[in-house]
PDB file of C-alpha atoms in Angstrom:
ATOM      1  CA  UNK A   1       8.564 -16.965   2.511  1.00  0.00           C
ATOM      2  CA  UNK A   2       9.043 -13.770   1.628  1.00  0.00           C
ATOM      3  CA  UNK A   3      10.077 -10.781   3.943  1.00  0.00           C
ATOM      4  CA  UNK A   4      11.008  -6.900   4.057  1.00  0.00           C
ATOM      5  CA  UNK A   5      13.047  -5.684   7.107  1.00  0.00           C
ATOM      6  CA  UNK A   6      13.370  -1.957   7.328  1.00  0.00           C
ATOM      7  CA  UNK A   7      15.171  -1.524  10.203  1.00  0.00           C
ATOM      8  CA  UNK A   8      15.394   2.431  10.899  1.00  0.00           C
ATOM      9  CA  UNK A   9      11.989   3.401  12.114  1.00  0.00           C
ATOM     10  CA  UNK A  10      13.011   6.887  12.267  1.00  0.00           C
ATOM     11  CA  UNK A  11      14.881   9.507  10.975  1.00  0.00           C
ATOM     12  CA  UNK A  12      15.547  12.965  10.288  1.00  0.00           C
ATOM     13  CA  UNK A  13      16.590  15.147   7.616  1.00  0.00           C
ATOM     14  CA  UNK A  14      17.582  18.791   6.946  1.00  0.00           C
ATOM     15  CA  UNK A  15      15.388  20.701   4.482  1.00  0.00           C
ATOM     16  CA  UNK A  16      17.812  20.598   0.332  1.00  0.00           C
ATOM     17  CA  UNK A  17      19.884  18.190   2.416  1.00  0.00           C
ATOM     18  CA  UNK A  18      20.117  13.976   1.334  1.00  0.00           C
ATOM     19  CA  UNK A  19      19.198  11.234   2.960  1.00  0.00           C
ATOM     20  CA  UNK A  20      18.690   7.537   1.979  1.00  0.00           C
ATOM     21  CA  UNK A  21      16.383   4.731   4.016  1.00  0.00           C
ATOM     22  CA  UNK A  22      17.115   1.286   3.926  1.00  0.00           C
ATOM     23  CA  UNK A  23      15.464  -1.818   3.198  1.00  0.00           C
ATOM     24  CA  UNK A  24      16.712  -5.457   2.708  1.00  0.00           C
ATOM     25  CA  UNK A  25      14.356  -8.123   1.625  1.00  0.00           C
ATOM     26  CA  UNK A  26      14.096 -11.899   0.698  1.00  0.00           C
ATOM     27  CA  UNK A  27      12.693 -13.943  -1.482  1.00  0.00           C
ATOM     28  CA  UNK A  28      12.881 -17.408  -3.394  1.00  0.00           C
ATOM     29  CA  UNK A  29      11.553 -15.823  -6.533  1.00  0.00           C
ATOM     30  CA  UNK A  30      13.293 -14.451  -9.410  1.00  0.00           C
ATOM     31  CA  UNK A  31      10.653 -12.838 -11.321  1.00  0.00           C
ATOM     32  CA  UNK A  32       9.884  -9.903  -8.550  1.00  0.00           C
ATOM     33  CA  UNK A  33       9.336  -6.062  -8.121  1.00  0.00           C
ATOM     34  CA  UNK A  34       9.736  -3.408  -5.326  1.00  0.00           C
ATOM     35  CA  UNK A  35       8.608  -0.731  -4.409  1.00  0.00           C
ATOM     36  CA  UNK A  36       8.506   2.535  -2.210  1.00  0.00           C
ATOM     37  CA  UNK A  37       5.861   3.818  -1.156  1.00  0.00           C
ATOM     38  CA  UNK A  38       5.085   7.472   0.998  1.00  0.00           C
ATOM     39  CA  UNK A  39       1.821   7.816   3.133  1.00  0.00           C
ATOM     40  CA  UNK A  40       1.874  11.358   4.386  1.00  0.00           C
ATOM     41  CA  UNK A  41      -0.338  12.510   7.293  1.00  0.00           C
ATOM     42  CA  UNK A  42      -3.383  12.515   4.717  1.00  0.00           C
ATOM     43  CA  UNK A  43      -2.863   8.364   5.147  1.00  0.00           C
ATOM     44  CA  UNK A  44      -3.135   8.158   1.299  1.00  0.00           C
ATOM     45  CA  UNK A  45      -0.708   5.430   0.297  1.00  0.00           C
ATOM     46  CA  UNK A  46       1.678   6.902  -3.040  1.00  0.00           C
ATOM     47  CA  UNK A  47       4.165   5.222  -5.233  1.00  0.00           C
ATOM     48  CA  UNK A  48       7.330   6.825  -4.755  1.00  0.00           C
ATOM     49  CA  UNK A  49       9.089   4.584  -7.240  1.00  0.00           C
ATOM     50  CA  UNK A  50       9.782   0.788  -8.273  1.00  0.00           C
ATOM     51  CA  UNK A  51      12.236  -1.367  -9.708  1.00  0.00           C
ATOM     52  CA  UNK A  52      12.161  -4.482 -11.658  1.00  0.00           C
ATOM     53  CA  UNK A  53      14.046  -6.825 -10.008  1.00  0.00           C
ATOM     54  CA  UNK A  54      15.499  -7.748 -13.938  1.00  0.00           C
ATOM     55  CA  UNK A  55      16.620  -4.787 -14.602  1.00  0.00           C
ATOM     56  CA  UNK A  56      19.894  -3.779 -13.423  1.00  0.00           C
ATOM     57  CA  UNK A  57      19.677  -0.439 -13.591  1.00  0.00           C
ATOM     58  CA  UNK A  58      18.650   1.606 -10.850  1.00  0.00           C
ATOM     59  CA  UNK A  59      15.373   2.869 -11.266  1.00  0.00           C
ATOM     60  CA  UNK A  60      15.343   7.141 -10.850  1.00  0.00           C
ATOM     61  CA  UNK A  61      12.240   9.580 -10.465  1.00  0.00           C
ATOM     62  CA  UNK A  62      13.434  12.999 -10.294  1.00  0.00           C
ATOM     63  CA  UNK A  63      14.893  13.476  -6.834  1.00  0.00           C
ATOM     64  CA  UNK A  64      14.155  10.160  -5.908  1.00  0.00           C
ATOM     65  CA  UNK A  65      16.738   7.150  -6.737  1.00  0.00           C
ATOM     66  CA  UNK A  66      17.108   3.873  -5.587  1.00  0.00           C
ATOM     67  CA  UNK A  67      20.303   1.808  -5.183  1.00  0.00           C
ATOM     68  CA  UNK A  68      19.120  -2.057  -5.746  1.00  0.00           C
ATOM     69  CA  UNK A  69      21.585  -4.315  -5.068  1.00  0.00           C
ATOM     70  CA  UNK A  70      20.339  -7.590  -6.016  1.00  0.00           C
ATOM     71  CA  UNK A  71      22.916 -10.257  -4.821  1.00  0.00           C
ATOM     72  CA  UNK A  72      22.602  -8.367  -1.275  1.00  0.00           C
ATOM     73  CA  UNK A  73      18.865  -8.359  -1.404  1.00  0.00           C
ATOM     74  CA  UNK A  74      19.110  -4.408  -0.861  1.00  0.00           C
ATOM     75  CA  UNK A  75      16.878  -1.792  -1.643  1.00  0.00           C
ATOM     76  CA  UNK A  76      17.219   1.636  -0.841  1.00  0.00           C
ATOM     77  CA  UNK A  77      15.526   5.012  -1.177  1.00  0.00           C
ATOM     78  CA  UNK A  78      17.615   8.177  -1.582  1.00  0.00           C
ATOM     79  CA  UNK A  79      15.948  11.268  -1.312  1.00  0.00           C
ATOM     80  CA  UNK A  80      17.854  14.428  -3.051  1.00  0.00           C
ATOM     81  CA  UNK A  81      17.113  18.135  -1.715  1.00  0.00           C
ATOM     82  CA  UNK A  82      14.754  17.034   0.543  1.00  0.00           C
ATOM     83  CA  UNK A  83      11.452  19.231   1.012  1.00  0.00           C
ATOM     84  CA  UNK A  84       9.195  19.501   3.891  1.00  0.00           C
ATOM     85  CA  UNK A  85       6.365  17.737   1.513  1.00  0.00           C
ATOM     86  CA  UNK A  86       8.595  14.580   1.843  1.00  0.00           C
ATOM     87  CA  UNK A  87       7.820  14.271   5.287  1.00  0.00           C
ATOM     88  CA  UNK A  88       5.437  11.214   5.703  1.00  0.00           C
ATOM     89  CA  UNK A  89       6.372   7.451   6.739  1.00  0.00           C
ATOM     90  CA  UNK A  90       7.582   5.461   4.067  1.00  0.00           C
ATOM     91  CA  UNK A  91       6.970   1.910   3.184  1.00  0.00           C
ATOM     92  CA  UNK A  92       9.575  -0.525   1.184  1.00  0.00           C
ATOM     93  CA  UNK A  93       7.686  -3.618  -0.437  1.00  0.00           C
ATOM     94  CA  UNK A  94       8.212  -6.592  -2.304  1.00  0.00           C
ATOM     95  CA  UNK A  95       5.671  -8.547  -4.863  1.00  0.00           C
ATOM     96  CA  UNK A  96       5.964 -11.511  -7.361  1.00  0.00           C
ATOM     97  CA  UNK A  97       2.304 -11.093  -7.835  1.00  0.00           C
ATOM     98  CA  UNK A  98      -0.426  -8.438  -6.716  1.00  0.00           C
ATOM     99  CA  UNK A  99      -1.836 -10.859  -4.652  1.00  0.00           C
ATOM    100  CA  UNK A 100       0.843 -11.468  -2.603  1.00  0.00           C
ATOM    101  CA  UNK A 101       2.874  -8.150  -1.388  1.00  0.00           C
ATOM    102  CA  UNK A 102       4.854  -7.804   1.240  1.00  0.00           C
ATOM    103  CA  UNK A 103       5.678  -4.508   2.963  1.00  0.00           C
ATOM    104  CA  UNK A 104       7.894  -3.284   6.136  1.00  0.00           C
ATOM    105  CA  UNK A 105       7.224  -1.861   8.782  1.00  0.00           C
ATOM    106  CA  UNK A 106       8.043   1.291   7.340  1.00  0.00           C
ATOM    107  CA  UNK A 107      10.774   4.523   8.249  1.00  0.00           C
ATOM    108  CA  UNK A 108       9.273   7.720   9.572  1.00  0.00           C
ATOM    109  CA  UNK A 109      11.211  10.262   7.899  1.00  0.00           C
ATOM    110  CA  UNK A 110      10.795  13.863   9.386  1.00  0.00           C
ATOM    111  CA  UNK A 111      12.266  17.168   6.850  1.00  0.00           C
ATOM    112  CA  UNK A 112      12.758  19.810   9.128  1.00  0.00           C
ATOM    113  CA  UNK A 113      13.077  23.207   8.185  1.00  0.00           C
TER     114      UNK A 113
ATOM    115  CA  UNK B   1      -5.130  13.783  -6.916  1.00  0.00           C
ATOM    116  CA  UNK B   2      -6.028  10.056  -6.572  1.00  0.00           C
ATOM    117  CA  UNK B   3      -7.914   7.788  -9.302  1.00  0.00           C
ATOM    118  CA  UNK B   4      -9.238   5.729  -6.855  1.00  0.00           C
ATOM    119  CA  UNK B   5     -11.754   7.033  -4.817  1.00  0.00           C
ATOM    120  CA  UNK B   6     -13.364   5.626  -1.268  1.00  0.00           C
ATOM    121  CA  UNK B   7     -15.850   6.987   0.711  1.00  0.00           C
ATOM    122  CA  UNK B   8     -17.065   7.846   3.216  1.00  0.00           C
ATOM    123  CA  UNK B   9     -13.243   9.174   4.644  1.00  0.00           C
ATOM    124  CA  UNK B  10     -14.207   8.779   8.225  1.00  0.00           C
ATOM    125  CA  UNK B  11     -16.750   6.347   9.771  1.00  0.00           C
ATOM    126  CA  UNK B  12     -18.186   5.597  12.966  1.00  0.00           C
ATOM    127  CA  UNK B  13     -20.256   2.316  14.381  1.00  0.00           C
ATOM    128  CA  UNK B  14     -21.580   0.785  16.602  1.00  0.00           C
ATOM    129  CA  UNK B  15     -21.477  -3.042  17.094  1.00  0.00           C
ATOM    130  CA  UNK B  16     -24.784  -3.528  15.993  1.00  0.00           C
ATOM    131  CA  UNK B  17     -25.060  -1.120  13.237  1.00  0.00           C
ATOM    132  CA  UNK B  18     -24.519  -1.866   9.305  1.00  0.00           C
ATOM    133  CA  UNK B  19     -22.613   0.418   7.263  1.00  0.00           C
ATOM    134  CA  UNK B  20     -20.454  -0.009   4.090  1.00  0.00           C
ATOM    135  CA  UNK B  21     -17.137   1.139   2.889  1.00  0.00           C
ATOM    136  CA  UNK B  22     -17.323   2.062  -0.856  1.00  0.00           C
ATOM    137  CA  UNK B  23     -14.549   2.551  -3.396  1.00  0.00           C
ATOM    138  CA  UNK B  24     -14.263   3.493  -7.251  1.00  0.00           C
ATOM    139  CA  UNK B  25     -12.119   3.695  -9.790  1.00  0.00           C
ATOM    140  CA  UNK B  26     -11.808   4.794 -13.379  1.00  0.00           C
ATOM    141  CA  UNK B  27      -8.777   3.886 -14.606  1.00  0.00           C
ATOM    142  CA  UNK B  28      -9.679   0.534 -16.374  1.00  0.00           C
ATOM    143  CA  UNK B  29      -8.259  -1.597 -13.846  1.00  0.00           C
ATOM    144  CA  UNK B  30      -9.468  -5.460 -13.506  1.00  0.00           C
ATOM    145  CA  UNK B  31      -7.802  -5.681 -10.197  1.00  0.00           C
ATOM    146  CA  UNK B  32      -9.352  -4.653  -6.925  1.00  0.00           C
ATOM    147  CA  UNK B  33      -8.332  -4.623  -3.101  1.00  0.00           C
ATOM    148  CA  UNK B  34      -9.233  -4.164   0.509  1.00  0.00           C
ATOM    149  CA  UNK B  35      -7.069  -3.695   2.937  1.00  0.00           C
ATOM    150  CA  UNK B  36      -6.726  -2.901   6.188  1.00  0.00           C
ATOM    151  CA  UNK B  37      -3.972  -0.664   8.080  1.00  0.00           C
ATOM    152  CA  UNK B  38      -3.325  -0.358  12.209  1.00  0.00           C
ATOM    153  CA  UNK B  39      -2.077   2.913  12.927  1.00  0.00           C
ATOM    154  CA  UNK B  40       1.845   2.470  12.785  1.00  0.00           C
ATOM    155  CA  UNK B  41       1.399  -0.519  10.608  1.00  0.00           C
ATOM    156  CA  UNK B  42       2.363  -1.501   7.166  1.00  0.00           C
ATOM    157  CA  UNK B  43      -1.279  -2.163   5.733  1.00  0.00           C
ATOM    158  CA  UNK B  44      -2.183  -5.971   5.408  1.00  0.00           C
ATOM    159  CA  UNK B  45      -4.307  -7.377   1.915  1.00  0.00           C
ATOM    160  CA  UNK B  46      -7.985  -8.757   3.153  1.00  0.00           C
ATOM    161  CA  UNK B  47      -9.626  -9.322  -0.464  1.00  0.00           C
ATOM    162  CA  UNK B  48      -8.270  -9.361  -3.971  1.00  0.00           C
ATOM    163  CA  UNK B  49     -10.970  -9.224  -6.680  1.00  0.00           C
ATOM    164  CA  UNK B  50      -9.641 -10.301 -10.408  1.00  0.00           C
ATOM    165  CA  UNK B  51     -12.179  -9.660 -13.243  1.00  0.00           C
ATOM    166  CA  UNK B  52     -15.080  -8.612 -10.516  1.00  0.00           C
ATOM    167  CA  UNK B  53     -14.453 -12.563  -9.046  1.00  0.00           C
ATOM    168  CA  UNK B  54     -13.432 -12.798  -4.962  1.00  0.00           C
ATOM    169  CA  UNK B  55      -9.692 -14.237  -5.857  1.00  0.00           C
ATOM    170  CA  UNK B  56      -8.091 -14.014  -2.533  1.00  0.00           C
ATOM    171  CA  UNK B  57      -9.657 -13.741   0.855  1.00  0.00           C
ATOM    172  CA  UNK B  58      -6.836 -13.511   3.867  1.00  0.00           C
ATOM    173  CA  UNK B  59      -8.591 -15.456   6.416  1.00  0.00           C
ATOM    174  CA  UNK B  60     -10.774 -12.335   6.900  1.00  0.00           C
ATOM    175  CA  UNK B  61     -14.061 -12.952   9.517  1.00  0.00           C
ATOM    176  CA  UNK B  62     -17.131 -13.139   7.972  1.00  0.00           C
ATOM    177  CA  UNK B  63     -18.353 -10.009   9.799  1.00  0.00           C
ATOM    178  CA  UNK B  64     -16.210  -8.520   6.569  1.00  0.00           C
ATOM    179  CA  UNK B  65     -18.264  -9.119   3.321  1.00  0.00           C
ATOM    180  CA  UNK B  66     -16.664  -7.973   0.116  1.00  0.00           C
ATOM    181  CA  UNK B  67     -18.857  -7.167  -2.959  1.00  0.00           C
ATOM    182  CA  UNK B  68     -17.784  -6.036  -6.609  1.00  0.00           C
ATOM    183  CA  UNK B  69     -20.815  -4.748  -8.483  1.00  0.00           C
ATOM    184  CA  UNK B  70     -18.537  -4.251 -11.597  1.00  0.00           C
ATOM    185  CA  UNK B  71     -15.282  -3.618 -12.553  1.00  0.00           C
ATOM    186  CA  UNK B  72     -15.466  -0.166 -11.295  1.00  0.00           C
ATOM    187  CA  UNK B  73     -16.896  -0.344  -7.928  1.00  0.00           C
ATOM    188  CA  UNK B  74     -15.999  -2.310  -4.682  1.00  0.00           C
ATOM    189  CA  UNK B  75     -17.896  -2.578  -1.746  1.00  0.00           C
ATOM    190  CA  UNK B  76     -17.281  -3.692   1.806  1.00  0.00           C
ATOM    191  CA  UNK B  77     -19.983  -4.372   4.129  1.00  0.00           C
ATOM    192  CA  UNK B  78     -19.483  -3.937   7.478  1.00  0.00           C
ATOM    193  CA  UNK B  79     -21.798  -6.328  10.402  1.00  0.00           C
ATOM    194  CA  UNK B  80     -21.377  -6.762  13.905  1.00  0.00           C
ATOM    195  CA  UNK B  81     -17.798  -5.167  14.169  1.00  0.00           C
ATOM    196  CA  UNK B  82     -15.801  -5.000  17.362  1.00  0.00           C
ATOM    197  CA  UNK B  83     -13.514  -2.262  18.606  1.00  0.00           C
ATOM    198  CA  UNK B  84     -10.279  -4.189  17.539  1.00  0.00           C
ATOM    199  CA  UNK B  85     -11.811  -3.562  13.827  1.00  0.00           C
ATOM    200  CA  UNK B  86     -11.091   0.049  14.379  1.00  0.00           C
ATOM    201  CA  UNK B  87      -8.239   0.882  11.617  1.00  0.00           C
ATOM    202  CA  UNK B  88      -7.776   2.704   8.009  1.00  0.00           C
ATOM    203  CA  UNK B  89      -9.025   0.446   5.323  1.00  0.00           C
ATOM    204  CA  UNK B  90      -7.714   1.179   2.447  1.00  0.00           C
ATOM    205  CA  UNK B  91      -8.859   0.130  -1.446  1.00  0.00           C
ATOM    206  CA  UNK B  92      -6.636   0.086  -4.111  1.00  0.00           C
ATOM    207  CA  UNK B  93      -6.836  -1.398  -8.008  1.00  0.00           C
ATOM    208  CA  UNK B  94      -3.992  -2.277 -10.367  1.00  0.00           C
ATOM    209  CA  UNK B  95      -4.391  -3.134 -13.867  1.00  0.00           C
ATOM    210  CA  UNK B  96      -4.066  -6.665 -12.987  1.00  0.00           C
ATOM    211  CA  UNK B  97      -3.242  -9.613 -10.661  1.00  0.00           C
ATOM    212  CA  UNK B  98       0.214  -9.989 -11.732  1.00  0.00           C
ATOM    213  CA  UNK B  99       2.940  -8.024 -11.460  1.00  0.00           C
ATOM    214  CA  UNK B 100       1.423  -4.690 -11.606  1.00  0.00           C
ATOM    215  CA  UNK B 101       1.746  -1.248  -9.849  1.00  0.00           C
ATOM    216  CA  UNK B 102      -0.865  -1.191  -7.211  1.00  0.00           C
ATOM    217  CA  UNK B 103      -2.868   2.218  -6.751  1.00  0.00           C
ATOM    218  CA  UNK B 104      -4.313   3.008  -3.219  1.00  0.00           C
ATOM    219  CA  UNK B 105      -7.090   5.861  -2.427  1.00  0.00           C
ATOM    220  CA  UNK B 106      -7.057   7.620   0.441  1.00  0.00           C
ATOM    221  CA  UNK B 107      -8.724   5.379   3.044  1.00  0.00           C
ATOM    222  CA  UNK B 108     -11.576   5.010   5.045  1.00  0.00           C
ATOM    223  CA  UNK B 109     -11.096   5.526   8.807  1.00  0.00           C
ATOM    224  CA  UNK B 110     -13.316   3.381  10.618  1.00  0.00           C
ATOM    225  CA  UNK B 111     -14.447   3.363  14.079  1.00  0.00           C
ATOM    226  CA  UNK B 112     -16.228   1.038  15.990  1.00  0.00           C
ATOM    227  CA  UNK B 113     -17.536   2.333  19.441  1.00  0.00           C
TER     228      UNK B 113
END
């Protein structure tokens, strides 16, 4: 079975400061991806950023990074220089195949100014 | 701006009435989705539609009928709803069933009264 625990369903960040939101996962499968996504008070659902779970690299989209830690099942979202825009509850998920992806409860993250 | 559009955004029934959710996209996608998101939920997959065929159906009650016209459009009728229906159902597409980044529109928000 596959699972996605984010276990900080708040938090709070200073406008330019950092913050990071966790997310641990599990899985049988080898061949997987994950993912972050942001749903802002418009409720539309965006990619934030994804990883191949091959690829040892952490994956990087301007000021958003992600430190995948694969042995640890460990995925988390930093957020550099945080802007009030970023505010929106954020969702960590897991796939080995579209029809089948797995998301957590997600983090409300709040940028105040 | 999102490639994957649903309307109507907001939508209220009553028990009895019929109404449908619609959705589009033109990004060349073969996969399509419905799902459905409580508020303070992580959303959960109803239908997955690979190459216009139903693929997946989640257990979903019949008063939820699916439809893909063509591999642009996807439809979900609504019948004899109840107020626990009530939620943000959101569509989304992906390129295709497999490992692929899955792109969600902006939602419906239904109401049943």
């Amino acid at each position: 079975a596959q699972t996605v625990t984010q276990s900080q369903p708040e938090m709070s960040v200073q406008e330019a400061e950092t913050v990071t939101l966790s997310c641990t996962y599990d899985t049988s499968e080898n061949n997987y991806y994950l993912f972050w996504y942001k749903q802002p008070p418009s409720r539309q659902m965006i990619l934030v950023i994804r990883q191949e779970a091959y690829k040892q690299q952490n994956a990087t989209e301007n000021r958003f990074s992600v430190n995948f830690q694969k042995a640890a099942k460990s995925f988390s979202l930093k957020i550099s220089d945080s802007q009030l825009g970023d505010t929106a509850m954020y969702f960590c998920a897991l796939a080995y195949n579209n029809n089948d992806m797995r998301f957590g409860a997600g983090t409300r993250l709040t940028v105040k100014p | 701006d999102t490639e994957v559009t649903q309307t109507p955004k907001h939508l209220v029934m009553g028990m009895t009435n019929k109404k449908s959710l619609k959705c589009e996209q033109h990004m060349g996608h073969r996969a399509m989705y419905w799902y459905k998101q409580k508020a303070k939920k992580p959303p959960e997959l109803m239908f997955v539609y690979s190459y216009e065929k139903l693929s997946i159906n989640e257990s979903v009650p019949s008063r939820f009928s699916p439809e893909c016209p063509n591999s642009s459009l996807l439809n979900l009728h609504l019948h004899a709803l109840q107020p626990e229906d009530s939620a943000l159902y959101l569509c989304a597409s992906s390129q295709e069933t497999g490992i692929y980044t899955i792109y969600f529109g902006e939602g419906s928000w239904l109401t049943v009264v």
